[in-house]
XYZ file of C-alpha atoms in Angstrom:
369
model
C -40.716 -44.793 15.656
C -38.172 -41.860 14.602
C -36.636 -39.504 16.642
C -38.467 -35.970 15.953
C -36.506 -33.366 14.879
C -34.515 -31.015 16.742
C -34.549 -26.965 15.774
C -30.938 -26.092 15.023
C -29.722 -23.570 17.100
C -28.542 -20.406 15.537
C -24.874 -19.469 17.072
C -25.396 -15.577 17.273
C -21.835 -14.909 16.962
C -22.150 -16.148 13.062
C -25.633 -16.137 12.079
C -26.839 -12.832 13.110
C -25.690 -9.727 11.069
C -25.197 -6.417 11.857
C -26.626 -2.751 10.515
C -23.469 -1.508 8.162
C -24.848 2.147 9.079
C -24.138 1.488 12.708
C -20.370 0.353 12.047
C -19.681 2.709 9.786
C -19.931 5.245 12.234
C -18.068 3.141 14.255
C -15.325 2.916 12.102
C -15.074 6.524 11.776
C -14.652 6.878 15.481
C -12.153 4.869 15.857
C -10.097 5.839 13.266
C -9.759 9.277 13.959
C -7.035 8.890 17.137
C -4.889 7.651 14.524
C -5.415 9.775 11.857
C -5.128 13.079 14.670
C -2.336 12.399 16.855
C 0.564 10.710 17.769
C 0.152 10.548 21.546
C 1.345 6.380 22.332
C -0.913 6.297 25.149
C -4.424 7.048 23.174
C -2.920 4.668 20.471
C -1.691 2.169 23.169
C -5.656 2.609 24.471
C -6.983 2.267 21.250
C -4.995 -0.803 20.088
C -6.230 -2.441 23.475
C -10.141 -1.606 22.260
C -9.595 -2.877 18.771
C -8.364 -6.088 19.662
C -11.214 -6.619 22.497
C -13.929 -6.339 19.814
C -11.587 -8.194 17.346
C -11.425 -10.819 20.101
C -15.252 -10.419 20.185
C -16.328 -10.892 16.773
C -13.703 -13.441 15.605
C -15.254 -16.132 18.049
C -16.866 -18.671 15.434
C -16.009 -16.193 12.417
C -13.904 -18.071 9.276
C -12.511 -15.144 8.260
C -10.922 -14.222 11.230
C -7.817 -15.962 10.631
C -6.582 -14.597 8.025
C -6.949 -11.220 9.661
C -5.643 -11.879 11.696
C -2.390 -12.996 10.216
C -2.336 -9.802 8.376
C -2.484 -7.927 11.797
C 0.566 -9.898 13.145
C 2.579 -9.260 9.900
C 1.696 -5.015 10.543
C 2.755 -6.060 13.632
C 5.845 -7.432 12.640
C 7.080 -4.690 10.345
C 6.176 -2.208 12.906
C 8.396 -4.272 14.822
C 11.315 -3.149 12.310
C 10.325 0.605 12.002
C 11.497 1.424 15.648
C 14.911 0.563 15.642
C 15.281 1.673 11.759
C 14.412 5.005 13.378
C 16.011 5.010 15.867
C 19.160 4.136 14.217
C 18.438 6.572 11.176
C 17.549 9.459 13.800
C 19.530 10.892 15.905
C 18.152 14.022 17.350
C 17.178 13.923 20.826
C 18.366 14.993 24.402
C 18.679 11.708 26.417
C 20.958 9.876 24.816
C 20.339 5.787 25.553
C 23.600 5.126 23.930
C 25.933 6.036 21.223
C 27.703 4.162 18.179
C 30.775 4.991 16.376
C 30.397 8.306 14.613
C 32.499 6.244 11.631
C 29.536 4.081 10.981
C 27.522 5.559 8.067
C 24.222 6.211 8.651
C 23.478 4.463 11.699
C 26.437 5.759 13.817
C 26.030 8.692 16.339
C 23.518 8.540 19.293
C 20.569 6.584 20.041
C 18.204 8.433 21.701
C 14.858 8.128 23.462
C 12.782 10.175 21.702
C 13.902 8.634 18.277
C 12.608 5.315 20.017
C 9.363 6.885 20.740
C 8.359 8.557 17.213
C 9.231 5.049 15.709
C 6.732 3.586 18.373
C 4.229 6.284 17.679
C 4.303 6.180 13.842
C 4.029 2.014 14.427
C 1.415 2.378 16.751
C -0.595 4.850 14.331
C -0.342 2.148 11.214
C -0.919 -0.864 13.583
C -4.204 0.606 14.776
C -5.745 1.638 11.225
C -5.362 -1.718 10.490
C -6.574 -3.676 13.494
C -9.491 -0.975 13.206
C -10.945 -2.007 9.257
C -9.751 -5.877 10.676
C -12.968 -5.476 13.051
C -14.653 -3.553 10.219
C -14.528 -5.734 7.799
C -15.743 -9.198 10.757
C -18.823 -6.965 11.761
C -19.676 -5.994 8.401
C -19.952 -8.304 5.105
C -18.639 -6.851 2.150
C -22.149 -7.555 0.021
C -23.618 -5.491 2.979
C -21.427 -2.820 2.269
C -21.284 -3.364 -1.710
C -25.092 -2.183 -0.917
C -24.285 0.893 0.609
C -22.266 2.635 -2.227
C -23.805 5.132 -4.190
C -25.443 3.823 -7.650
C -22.762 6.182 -9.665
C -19.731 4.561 -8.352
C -21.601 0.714 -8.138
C -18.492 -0.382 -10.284
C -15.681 1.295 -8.178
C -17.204 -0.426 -5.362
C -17.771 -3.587 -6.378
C -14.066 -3.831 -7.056
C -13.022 -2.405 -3.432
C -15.224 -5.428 -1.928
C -13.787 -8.169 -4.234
C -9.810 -6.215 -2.952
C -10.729 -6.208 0.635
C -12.248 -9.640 0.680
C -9.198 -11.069 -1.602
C -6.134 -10.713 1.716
C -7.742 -12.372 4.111
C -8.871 -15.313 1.609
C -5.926 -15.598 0.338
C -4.100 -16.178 3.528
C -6.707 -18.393 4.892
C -6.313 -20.177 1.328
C -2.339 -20.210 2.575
C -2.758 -21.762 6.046
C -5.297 -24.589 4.833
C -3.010 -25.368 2.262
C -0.376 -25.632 4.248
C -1.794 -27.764 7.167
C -2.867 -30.492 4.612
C 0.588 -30.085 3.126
C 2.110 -30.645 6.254
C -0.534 -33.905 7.583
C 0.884 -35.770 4.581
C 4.387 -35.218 5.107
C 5.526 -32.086 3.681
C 8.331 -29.904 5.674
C 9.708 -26.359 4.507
C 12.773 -26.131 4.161
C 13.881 -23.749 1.567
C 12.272 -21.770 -1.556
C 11.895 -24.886 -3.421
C 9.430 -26.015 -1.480
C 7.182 -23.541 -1.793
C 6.387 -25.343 -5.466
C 3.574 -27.732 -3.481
C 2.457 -24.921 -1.443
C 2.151 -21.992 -4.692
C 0.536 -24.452 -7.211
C -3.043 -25.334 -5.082
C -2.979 -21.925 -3.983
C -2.887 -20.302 -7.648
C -5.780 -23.342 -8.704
C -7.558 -22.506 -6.017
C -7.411 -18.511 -6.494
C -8.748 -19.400 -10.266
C -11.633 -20.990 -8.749
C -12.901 -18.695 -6.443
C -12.131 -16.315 -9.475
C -14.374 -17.964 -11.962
C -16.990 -18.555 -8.981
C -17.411 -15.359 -8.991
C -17.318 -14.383 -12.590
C -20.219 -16.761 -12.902
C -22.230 -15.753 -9.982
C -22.131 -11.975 -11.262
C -23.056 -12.929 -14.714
C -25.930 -14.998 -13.265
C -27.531 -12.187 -11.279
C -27.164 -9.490 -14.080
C -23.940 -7.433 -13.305
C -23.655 -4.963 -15.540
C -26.975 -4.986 -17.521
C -29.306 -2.565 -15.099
C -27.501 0.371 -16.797
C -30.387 2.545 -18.155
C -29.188 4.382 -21.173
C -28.498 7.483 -21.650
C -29.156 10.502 -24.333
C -26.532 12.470 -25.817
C -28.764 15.542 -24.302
C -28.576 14.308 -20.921
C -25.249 13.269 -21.082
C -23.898 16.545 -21.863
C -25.934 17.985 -19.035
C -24.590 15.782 -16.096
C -21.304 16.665 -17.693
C -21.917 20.525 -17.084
C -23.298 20.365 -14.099
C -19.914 18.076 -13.008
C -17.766 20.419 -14.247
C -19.324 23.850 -12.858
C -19.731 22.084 -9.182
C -16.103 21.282 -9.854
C -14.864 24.946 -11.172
C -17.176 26.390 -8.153
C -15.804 24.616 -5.696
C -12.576 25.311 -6.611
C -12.879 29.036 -6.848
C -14.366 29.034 -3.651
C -11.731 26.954 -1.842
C -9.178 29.030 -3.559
C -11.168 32.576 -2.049
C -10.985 31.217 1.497
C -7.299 30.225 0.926
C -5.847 33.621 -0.236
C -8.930 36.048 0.106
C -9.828 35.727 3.856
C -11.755 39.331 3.297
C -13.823 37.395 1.277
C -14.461 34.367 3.164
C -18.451 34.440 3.034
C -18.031 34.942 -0.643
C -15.896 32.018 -0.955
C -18.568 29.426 1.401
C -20.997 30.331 -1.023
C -19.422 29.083 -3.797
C -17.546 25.876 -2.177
C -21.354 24.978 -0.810
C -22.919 25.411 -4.546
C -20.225 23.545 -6.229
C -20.833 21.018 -3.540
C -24.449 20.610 -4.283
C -23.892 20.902 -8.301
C -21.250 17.842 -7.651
C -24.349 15.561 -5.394
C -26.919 17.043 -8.448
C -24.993 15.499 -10.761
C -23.493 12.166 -9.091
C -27.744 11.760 -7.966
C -28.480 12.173 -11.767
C -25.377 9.533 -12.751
C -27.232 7.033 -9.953
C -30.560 7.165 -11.184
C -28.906 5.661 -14.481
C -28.157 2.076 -12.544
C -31.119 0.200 -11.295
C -31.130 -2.121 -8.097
C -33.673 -4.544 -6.932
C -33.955 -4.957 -2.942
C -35.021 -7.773 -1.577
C -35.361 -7.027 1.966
C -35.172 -3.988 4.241
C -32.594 -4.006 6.860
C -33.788 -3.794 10.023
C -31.970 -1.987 13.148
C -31.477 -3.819 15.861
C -30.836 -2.575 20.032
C -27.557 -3.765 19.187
C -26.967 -1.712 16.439
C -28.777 1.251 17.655
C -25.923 0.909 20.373
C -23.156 0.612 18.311
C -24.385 3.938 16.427
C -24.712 5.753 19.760
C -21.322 4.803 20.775
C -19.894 5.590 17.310
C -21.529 9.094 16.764
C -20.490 10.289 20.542
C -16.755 9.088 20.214
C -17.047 10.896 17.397
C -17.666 14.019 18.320
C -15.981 13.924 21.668
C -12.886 13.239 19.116
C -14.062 16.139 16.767
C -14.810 18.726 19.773
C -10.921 18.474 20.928
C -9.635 18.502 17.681
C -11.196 21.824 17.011
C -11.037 23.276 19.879
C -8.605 22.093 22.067
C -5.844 20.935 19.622
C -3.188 20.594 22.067
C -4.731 17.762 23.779
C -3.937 15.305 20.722
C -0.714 17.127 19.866
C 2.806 15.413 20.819
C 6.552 15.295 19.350
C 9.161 13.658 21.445
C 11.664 15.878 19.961
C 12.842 19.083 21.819
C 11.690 21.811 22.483
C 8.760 19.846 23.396
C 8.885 17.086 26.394
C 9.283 13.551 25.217
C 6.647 12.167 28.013
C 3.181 12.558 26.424
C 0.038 14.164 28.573
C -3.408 12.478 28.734
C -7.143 13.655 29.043
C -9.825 11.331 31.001
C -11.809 12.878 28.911
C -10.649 11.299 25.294
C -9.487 8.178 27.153
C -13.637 7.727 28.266
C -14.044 8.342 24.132
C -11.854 5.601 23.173
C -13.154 3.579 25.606
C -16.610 4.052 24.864
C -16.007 2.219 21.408
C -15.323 -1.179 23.136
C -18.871 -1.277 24.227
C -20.044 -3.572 20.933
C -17.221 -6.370 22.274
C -18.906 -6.608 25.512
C -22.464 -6.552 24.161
C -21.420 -9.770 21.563
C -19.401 -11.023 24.377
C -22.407 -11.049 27.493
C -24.693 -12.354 24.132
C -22.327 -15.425 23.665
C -22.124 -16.288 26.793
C -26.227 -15.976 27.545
C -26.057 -18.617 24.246
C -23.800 -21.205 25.737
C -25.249 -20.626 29.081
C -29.154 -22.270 27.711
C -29.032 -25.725 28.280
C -29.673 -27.432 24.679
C -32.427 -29.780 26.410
């Protein structure tokens, strides 16, 4: 008599996916502290919630790795930047300490403030890319291959084959190298990097045929309705007069500010005349769908917290632009200032790592009997 089967468990941390709506707004959240200000302790705060929810989904997730080396080498350079400017830089009031004035370049004083733009211009770089490191765990890139517009299909299906290529490549790297190193193989100078280069190139080839095969297989490239010479010429115009409209426009608001509702109008028609024709350039490529996604309590969360972030983050920048402003260099004071109220914004995007962290622990929490 045989044992009866057993339903596999699904692990939730790998199985289940996530809406790519939801995380894109996350994703623009979070990437506007860095992209608005300089301020080290919003970027300090914001490094902190990256790395939770990279923490969060990287539990059980392959690609995580290599990610995660890329993070560390950021790091690492970032690493370099601060005394580079600081020894490059020497403007500043407190002085830390001074080196010969006969040293080129680097001699005069160090000073604190030089120390602290280095940080903040690290911390700024550092945090993009932990930020589209969490991106890209939360969101598969076929997922988000779905989500571009049919009129620039091509464009993105080479940004998802780019941003999937780093972090395959250095998990390609590491697994190389451990088997390398089981059977006996030590690094000790560039020459040696022959055993390591060689499976890594064959194995690059590979994946890269893989993948010309499985596009050829489902029809890349041959969904393209075509196109008369009469409509062709028409998408064209329309392209060009959104383009010349919105230009004019942007160019009346620039150096006509009399004639600022005059120039609106023609920025917002050359804006619709640009989606007219980029709609008409999309209805040329046909897709197939073969399910609906569905949103989920968790994603509906993650949209909630992405969206208010958001515009908590927008709000200040608008209208109270000297919250995000800092520059450690006089006239202004090197010690930056901080608002509860864009600290409880930052914060509020580290609510997805708790939700996938309180869901992997209810998993390993159900006995398996």
């Amino acid at each position: 008599m045989g044992l009866a089967a057993q339903p596999r468990a699904l692990n939730p941390m790998r199985d289940e996916t996530f809406h790519p709506v939801a995380w894109v707004a996350w994703l623009a959240a979070a990437a506007l502290p860095p992209l608005t200000t300089r301020n080290p302790l919003y970027l300090a705060l914001l490094l902190m919630v990256a790395g939770i929810n990279f923490m969060a989904l990287g539990q059980d997730n392959a690609t995580a790795r290599g990610w995660a080396t890329l993070v560390r080498f950021g790091a690492l350079l970032w690493l370099f930047t601060i005394p580079f400017t600081a020894l490059t830089n020497h403007h500043g009031d407190i002085v830390l300490f001074a080196l010969p004035e006969s040293w080129p370049i680097i001699g005069g004083p160090i000073t604190l403030e030089s120390l602290l733009f280095g940080l903040t211009g690290g911390l700024s770089i550092i945090g993009l890319l932990l930020i589209f490191a969490v991106f890209n765990l939360a969101v598969d890139q076929a997922r988000l291959l779905r989500m571009a517009p049919g009129f620039v299909y091509q464009a993105g299906v080479v940004t998802a084959i780019a941003v999937a290529f780093v972090p395959q490549m250095v998990g390609s790297w590491q697994d190389i190298r451990e088997a390398q190193q089981v059977r006996g193989h030590r690094f000790r100078g560039l020459r040696d990097l022959l055993p390591l280069i060689m499976p890594m190139l064959v194995t690059a080839l590979e994946r890269a045929m893989q993948l010309a095969e499985s596009m050829e297989a489902r029809g890349y490239g041959g969904t393209i309705a075509v196109v008369t010479p009469q409509r062709r010429t028409l998408i064209q115009g329309i392209l060009l007069g959104g383009l010349a409209l919105l230009v004019v426009g942007l160019g009346a608001i620039g150096f006509w500010p009399q004639e600022r509702a005059l120039g609106i109008t023609l920025s917002v028609s050359g804006v619709i005349l640009l989606g007219s024709s980029f709609w008409l350039q999309g209805q040329q490529v046909q897709r197939t769908t073969y399910r609906r996604w569905i949103w989920g309590r968790r994603d509906r969360i993650v949209l909630a917290v992405g969206v208010t972030a958001a515009v908590i983050w927008l709000a200040a920048w608008l209208f109270r632009g000297e919250w995000l402003f800092y520059y450690p260099y006089p006239p202004y004071s090197p010690w930056p200032t901080f608002q509860p109220v864009l600290g409880l914004a930052i914060l509020l995007l580290a609510v997805p790592a708790f939700q996938l962290l309180l869901r992997h622990q209810e998993y390993h929490s159900v006995d398996p009997s």
